[in-house]
Coordinates of C-alpha atoms and ligand atoms in Angstrom, one line a residue:
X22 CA -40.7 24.8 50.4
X23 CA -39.0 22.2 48.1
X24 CA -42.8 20.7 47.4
X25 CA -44.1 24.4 46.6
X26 CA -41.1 24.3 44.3
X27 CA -41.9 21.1 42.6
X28 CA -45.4 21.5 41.7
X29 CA -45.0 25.5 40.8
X30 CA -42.5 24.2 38.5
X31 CA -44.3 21.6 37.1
X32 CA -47.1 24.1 36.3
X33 CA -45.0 25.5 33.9
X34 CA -42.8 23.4 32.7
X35 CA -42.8 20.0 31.3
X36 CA -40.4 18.3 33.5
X37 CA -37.9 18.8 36.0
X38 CA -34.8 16.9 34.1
X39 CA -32.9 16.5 37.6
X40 CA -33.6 16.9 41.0
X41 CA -30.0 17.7 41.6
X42 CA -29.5 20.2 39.4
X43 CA -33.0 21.5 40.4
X44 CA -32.4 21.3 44.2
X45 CA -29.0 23.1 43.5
X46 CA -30.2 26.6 41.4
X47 CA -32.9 27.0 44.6
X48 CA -30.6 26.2 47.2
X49 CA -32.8 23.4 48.5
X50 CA -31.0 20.5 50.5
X51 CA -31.4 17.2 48.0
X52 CA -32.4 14.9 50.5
X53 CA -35.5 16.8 51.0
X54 CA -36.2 17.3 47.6
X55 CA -36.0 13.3 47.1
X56 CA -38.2 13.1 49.6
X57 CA -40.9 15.1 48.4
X58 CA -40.5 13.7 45.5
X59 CA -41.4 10.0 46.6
X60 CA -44.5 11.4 48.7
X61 CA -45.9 13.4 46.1
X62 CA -45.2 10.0 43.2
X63 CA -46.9 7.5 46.6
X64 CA -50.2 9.6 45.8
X65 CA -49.2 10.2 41.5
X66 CA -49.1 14.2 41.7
X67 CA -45.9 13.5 39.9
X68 CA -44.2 10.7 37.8
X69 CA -40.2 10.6 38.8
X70 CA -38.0 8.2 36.9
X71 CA -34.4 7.4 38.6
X72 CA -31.5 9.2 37.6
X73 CA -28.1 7.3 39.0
X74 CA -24.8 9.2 38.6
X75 CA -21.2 9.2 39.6
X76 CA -19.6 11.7 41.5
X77 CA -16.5 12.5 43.7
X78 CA -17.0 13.4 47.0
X79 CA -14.6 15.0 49.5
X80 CA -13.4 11.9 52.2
X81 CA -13.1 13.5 55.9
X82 CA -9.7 14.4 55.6
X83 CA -10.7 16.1 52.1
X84 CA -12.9 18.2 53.9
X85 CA -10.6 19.1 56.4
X86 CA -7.8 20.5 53.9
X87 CA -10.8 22.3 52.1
X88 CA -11.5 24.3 55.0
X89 CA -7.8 24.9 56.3
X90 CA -5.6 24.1 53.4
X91 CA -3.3 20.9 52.1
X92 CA -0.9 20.0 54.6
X93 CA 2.5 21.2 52.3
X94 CA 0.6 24.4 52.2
X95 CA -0.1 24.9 55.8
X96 CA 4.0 23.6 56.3
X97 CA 5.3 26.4 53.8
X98 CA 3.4 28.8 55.5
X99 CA 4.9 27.6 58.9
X100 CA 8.4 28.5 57.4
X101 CA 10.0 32.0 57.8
X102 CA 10.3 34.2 54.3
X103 CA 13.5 34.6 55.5
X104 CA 16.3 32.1 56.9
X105 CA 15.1 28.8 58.6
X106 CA 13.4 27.3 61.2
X107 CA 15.1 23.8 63.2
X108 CA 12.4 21.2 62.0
X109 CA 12.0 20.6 65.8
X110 CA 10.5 24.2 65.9
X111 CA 8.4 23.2 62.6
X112 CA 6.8 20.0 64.0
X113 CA 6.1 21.5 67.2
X114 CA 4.2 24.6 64.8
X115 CA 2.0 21.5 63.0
X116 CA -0.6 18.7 63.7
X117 CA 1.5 15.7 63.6
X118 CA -0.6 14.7 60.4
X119 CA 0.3 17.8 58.7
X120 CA 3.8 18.4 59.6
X121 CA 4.1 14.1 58.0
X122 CA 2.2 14.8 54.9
X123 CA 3.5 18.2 54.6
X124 CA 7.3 17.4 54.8
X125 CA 6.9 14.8 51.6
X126 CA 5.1 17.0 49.6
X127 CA 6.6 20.3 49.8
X128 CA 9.7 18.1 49.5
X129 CA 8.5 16.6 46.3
X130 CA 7.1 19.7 44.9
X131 CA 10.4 21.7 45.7
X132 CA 8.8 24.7 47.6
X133 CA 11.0 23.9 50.8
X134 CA 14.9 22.8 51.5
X135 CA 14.6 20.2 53.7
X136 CA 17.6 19.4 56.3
X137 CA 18.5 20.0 60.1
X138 CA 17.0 23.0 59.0
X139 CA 14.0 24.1 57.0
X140 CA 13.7 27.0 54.6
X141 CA 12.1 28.1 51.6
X142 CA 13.4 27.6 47.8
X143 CA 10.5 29.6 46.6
X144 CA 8.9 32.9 48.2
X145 CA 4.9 32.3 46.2
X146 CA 3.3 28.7 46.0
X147 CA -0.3 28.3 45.4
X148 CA -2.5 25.9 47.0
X149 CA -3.5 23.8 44.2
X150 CA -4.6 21.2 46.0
X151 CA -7.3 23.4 47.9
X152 CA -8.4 24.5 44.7
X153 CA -9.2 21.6 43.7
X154 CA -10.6 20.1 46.3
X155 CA -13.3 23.1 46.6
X156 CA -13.6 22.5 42.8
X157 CA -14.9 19.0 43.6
X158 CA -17.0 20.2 46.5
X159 CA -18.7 22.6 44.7
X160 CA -19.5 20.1 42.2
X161 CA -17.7 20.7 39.5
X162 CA -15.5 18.8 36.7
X163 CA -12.0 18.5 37.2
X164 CA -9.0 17.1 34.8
X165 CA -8.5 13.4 35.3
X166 CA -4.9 13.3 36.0
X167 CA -6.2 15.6 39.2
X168 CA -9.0 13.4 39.7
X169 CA -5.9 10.6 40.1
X170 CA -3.7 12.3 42.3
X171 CA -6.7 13.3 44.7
X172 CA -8.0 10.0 44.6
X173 CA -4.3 8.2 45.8
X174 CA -4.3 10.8 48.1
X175 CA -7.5 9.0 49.4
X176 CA -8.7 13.1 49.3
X177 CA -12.1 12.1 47.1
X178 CA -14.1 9.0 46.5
X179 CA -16.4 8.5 44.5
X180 CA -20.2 8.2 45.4
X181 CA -22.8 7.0 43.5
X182 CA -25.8 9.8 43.2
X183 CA -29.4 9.3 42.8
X184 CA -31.6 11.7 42.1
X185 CA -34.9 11.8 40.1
X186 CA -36.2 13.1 37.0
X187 CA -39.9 14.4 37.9
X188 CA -42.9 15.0 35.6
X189 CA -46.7 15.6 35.9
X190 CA -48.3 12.6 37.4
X191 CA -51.8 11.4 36.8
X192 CA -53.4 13.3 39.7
X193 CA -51.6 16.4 39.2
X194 CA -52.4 19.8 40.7
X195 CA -50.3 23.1 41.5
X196 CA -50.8 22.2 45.3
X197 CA -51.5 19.6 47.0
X198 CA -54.9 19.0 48.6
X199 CA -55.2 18.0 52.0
X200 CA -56.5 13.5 52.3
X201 CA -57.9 12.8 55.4
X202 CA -55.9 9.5 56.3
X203 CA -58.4 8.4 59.5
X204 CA -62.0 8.7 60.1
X205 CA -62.4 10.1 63.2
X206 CA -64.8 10.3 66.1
X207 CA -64.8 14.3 65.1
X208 CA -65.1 14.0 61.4
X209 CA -68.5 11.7 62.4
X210 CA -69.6 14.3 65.1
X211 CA -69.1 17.3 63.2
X212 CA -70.4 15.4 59.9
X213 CA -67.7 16.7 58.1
X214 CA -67.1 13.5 57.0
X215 CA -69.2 13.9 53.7
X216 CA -66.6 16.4 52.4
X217 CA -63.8 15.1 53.1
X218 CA -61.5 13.1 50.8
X219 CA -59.8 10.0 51.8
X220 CA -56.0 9.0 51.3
X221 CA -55.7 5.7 48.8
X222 CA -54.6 2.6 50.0
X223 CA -50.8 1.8 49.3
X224 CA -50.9 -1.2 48.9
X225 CA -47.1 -1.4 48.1
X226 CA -46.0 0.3 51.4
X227 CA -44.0 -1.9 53.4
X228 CA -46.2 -3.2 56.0
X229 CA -45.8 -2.6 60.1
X230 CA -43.3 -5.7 61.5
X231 CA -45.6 -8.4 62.4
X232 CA -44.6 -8.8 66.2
X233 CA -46.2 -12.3 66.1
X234 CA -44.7 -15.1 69.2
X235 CA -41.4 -16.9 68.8
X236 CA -40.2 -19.9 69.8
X237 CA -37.1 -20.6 71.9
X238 CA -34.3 -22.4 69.9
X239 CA -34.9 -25.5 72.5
X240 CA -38.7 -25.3 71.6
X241 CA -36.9 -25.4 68.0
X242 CA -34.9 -28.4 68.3
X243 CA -37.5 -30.0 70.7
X244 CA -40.3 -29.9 67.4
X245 CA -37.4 -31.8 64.8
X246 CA -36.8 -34.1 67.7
X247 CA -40.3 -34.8 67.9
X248 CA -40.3 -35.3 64.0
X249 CA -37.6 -37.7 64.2
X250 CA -38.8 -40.1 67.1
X251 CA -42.7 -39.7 65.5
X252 CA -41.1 -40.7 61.9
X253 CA -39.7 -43.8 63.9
X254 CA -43.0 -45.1 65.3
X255 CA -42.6 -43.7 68.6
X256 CA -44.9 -42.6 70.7
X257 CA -44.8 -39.6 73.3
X258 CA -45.0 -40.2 77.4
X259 CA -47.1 -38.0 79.0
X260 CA -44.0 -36.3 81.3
X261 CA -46.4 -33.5 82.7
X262 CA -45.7 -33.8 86.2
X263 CA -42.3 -32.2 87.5
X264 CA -42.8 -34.1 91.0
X265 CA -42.5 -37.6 91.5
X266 CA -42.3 -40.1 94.2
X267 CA -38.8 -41.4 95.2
X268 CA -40.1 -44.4 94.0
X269 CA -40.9 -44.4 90.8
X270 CA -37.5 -41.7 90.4
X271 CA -35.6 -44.7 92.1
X272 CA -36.8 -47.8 93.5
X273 CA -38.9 -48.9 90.6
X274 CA -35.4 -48.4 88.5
X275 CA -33.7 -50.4 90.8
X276 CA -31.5 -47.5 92.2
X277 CA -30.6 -48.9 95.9
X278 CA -31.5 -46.5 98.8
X279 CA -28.3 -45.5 99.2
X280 CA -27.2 -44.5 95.7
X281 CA -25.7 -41.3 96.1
X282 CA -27.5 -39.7 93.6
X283 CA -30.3 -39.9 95.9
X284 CA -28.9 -37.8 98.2
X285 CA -29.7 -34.0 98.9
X286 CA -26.9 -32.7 97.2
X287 CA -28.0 -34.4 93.9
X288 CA -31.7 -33.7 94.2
X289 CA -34.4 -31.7 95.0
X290 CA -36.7 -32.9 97.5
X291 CA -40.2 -31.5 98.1
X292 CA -41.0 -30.4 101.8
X293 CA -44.9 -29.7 101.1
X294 CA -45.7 -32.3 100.3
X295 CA -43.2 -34.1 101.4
X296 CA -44.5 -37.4 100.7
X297 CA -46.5 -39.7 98.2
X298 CA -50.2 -40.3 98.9
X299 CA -50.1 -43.6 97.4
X300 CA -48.1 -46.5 95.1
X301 CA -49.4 -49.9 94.1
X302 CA -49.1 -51.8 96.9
X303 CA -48.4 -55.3 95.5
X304 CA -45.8 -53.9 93.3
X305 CA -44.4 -52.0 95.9
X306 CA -44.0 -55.3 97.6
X307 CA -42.1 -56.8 94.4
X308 CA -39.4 -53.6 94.4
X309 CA -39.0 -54.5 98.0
X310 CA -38.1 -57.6 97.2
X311 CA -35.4 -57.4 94.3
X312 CA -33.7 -55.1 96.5
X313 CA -33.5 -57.0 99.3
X314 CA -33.0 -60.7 97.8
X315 CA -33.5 -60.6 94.6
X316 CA -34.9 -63.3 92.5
X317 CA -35.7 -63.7 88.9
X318 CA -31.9 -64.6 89.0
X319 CA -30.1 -61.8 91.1
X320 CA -29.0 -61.7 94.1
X321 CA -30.7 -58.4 94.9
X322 CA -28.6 -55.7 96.5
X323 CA -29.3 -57.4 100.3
X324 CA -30.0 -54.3 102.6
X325 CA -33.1 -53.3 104.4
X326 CA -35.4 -51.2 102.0
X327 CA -37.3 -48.5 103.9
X328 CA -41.1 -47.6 102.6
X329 CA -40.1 -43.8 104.1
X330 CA -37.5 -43.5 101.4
X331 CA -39.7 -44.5 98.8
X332 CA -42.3 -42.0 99.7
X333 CA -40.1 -39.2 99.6
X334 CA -41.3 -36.5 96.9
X335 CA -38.7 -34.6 94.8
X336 CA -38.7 -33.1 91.5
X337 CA -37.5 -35.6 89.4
X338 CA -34.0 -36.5 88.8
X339 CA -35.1 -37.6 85.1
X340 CA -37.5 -38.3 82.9
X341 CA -37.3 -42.1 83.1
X342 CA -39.2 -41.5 86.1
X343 CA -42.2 -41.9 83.7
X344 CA -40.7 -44.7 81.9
X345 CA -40.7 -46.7 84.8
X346 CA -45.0 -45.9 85.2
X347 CA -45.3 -46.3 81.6
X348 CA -43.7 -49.8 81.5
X349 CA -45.0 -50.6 84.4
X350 CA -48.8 -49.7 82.8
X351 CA -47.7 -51.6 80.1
X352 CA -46.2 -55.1 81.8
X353 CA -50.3 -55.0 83.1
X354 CA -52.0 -55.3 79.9
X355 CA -51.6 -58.9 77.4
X356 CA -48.3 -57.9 75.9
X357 CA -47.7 -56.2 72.9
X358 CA -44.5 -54.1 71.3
X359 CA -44.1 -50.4 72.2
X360 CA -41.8 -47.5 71.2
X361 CA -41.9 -44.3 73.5
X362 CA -40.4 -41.1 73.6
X363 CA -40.4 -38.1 75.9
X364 CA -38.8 -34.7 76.0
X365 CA -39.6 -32.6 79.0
X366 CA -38.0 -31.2 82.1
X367 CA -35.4 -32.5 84.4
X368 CA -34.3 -30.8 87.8
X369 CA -30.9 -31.8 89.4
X370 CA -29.4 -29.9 92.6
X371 CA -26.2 -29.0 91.3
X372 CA -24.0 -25.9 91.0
X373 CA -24.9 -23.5 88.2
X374 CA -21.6 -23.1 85.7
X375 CA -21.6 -22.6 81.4
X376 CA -22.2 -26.0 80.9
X377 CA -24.7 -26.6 83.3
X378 CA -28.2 -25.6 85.1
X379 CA -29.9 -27.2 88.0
X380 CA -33.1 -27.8 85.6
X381 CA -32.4 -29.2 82.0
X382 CA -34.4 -30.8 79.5
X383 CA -34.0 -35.0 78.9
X384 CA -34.7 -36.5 75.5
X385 CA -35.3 -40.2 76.4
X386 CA -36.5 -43.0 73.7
X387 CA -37.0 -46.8 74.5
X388 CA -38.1 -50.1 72.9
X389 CA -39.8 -52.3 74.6
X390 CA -40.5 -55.9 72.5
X391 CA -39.6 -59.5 72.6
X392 CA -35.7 -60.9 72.5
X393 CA -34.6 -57.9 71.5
X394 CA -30.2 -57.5 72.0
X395 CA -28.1 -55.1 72.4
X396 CA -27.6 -55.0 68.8
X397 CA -31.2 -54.0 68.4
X398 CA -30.1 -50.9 70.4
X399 CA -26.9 -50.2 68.6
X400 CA -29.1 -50.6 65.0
X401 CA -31.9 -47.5 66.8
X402 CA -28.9 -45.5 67.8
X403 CA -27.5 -45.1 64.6
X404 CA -30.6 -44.3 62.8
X405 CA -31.7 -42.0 65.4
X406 CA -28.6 -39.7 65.5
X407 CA -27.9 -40.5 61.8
X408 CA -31.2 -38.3 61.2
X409 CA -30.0 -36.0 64.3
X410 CA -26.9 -35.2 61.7
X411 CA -24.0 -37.5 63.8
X412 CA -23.8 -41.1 61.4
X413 CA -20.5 -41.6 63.1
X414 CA -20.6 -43.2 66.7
X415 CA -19.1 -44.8 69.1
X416 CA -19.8 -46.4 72.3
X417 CA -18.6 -47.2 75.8
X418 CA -19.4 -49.5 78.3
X419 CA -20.6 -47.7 81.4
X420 CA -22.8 -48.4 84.6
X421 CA -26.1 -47.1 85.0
X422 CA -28.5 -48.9 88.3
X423 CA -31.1 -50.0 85.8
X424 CA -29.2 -50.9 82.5
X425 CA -27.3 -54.0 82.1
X426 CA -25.3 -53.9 79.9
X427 CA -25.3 -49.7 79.3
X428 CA -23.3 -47.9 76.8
X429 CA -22.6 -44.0 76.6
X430 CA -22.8 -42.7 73.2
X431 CA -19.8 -40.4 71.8
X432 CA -20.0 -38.6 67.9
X433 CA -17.4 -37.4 66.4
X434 CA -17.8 -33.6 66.2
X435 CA -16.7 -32.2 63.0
X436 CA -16.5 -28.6 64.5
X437 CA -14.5 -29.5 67.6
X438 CA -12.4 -32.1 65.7
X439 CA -13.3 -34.8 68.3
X440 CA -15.3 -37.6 69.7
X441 CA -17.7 -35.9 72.1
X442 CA -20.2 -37.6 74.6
X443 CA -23.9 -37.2 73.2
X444 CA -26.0 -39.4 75.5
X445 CA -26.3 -42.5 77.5
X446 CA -28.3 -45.6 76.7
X447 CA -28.6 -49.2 78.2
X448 CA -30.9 -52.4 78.4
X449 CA -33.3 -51.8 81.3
X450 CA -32.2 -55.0 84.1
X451 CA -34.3 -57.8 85.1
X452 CA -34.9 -56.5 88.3
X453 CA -36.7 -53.6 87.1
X454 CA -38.5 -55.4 84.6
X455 CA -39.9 -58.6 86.0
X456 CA -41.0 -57.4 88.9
X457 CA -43.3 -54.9 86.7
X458 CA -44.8 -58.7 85.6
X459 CA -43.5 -58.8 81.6
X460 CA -43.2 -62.2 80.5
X461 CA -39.4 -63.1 80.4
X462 CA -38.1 -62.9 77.1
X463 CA -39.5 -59.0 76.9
X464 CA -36.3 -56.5 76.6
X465 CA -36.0 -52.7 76.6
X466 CA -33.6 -51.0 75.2
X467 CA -33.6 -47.3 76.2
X468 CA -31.3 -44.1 75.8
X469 CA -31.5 -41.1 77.0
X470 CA -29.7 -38.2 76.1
X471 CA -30.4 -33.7 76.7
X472 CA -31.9 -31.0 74.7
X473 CA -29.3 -28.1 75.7
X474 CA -26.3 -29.8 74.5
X475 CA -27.2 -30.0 70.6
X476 CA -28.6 -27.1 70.9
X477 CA -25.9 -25.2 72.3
X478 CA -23.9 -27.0 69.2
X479 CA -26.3 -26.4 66.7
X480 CA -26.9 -22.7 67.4
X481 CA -23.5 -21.9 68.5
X482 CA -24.2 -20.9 72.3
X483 CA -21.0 -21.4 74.6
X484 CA -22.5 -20.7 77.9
X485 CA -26.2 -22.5 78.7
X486 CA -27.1 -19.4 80.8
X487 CA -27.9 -17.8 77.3
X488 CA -29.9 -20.1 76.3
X489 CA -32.1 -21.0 79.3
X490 CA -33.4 -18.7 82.1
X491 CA -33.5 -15.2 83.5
X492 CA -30.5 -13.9 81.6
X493 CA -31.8 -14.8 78.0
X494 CA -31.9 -12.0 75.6
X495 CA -34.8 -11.8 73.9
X496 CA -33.9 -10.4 71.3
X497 CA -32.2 -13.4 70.0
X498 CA -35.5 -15.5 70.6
X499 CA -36.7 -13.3 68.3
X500 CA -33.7 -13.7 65.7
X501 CA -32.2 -17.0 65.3
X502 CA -32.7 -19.1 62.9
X503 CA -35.3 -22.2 62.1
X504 CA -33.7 -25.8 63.8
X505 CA -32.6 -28.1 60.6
X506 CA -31.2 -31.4 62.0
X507 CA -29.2 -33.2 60.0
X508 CA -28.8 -31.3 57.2
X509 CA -25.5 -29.9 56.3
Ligands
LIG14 N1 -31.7 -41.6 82.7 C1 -30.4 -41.6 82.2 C2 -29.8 -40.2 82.6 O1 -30.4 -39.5 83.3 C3 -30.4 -41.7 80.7 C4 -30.8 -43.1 80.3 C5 -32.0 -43.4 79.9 C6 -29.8 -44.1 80.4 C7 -32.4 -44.6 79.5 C8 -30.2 -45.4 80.0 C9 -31.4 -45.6 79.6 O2 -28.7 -39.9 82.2

């Protein structure tokens, strides 16, 4: 219908000067108008320029007094020609709304005596106020000092309109002909392909969304972490094995047997299979040792280590499980300085709450060179979580099996308006070292710290159950934002 219109117009005429105007004298709804209007310009039947104009529209409550009059109108209606009515009797005659509105302005405009009682001063009023407001819906001008008493009334707003002006476009023609916009199997088999005539390429049409993959915010976070520690001269562990031998989790770390983290209730231990196949004997014989006397200046923790508890295979506890392999690999070959980094999976038999899951991601770095202090460590900190966005830290002396002396790390969290634990850190001990065979005077310093918390900070997440497993929205995978550490 309205495209009909359009090009039988155009045939004719030189232009269509508005669509509005245009779309009004045939009764045609605009929208649709508009919208032939844009397919017939996407393949240049028609040229349209933009026309922009003000205009007042009716609000809701506008409308409603349109259709059923202005509440003082209805109100003087609702009051006898004669006598009065108790304005009990009124109000109970009248939408709340109306009998409000229509008490002040009949008031003001002196049709009714209001009191106890109610009755009229005047036996004719007209509804100006309709009037008007059907004036405006209609689309017609109206005197500004009605405009302004409408408009306080919050009765009309104005609207911005757009419409078009339309003329002939290049590729003109009184009707449209029909594009084929495929090639089909049929148009090949019937060989009507030959006649056909193909739809141009738009190549200004917005495109389909590309649903391409997205990462996780902790795959986010993970890759700037990365960054960091590979900026640093670090290099990566290879952390690709979830299960790991009670030993190297424990004994290898110094952790006495009965440490009650290695209990159960702390960790997951596997049942099939349940134990190692095999460790390096002579070391093993060394970690036997230092727990049970000592040497290389302890005392050792003087209780009978077990072989079965070593064997034991769980899902490790965390990721200095490699650590301990990596530096023990390393203590084997002539010495020479390292820097390693890993950022992988953790599992920990705990109860599920907001702030914590019974798998988590560790972030662990550690320096391993000659006569280094715990200065050395305090100096890597700093520029690690300086680039991580926290310069200010502080730290604590805490107690870790296989750290002497160990610190936990605290940043002061603009947000929260405190200091706020942000990892864990430490010297590896003698007895975990020696026994691996480094020369003496080779230190590690080592920190460890996880993935969830700064990202819960960074992207705002309160509970870690919407961030990690079965009850993630995807959705916001697909929405949030890039990971930008340290930048404010
Ligand atoms: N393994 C420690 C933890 O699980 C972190 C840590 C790593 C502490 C290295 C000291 C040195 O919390």
């Amino acid at each position: 219908m309205a495209e009909e219109a359009i090009l039988g117009y155009l045939e004719h005429n030189e232009q269509i000067a508005d669509s509005g105007v245009f779309a009004a004298e045939r009764q045609l709804d605009h929208n649709d108008v508009v919208n032939v209007i844009k397919s017939l310009h996407g393949f240049r039947y028609v040229d349209a320029q933009n026309i922009k104009r003000e205009t007042w529209v009716l609000t809701d409550e506008g409308r409603k007094y349109a259709a059923e009059g202005s509440p003082e109108f209805q109100l003087f209606m609702a009051v006898p020609q004669e006598g009065s009515i108790s304005k009990d009797e009124l109000q109970k005659k009248l939408d709340p709304a109306v009998f409000k509105i229509g008490c002040s302005q009949a008031g003001k405009n002196r049709w009714v005596e209001m009191g106890k009682q109610v009755s009229r001063k005047v036996q004719n009023v007209e509804d100006k106020v309709r009037v008007l407001l059907l004036h405006v819906q209609e689309g017609h001008e109206i005197k500004q000092e009605d405009i302004n008493s409408l408009k306080a009334r919050k009765l009309i707003v104005l609207q911005t309109w757009k419409g078009y002006s339309v003329t002939k476009g290049p590729n003109y023609a009184p009707q449209r002909k029909k594009v084929a916009t495929d090639l089909t199997r049929e148009n090949l088999q019937r060989g009507d392909w030959k006649e056909l005539e193909f739809k141009e390429y738009n190549f200004n049409a917005k495109g389909q969304p590309a649903e391409g993959g997205h990462l996780h915010p902790l795959l986010k976070v993970r890759k700037q972490l990365k960054d960091i520690f590979l900026q640093l001269g670090f290099e990566e562990m290879p952390t690709n094995n979830y299960v790991e031998s009670s030993f190297w989790n424990f004994d290898a770390l110094f952790q006495p047997q009965q440490h009650p983290a290695r209990d159960s209730h702390d960790t997951f231990f596997l049942q099939e299979p349940s134990t190692t196949r095999e460790l390096p004997e002579d070391y093993v014989e060394r970690v036997k040792r230092v727990h049970e006397v000592g040497g290389y200046g302890s005392r050792g923790y003087g209780y009978d280590w077990k072989r079965e508890e070593a064997n034991k295979n769980l899902l490790r506890t965390h990721t200095t499980a490699v650590s301990s392999r990596m530096l023990k690999a390393l203590a084997e070959k002539p010495f020479a300085p390292k820097r390693y980094f890993s950022i992988d999976r953790v599992f920990r038999n705990e109860a599920v709450d907001r702030t914590h899951l019974a798998e988590f991601h560790q972030i662990e770095g550690l320096i391993c060179d000659r006569g280094l202090t715990l200065g050395d460590l305090i100096g890597v900190l700093k520029d690690f979580f300086t680039r991580l966005g926290m310069s200010q830290l502080r730290f604590k002396p805490a107690y870790n099996p296989y750290t002497e002396p160990s610190m936990e790390i605290f940043s002061y969290h603009e947000g929260l308006g405190k200091w706020v634990e942000i990892g864990n850190s430490g010297m590896f001990r003698p007895e975990m070292l020696l026994p691996m065979g480094f020369p003496e005077d080779v230190r590690v310093v080592a920190w460890g710290l996880s993935l969830e918390r700064p990202t819960m900070i960074l992207y705002g997440f309160n509970n870690i159950r919407d961030l990690f497993g079965h009850k993630v929205d995807l959705g916001l995978i697909k929405e949030n934002p890039i990971c930008r550490l340290g930048l404010e």
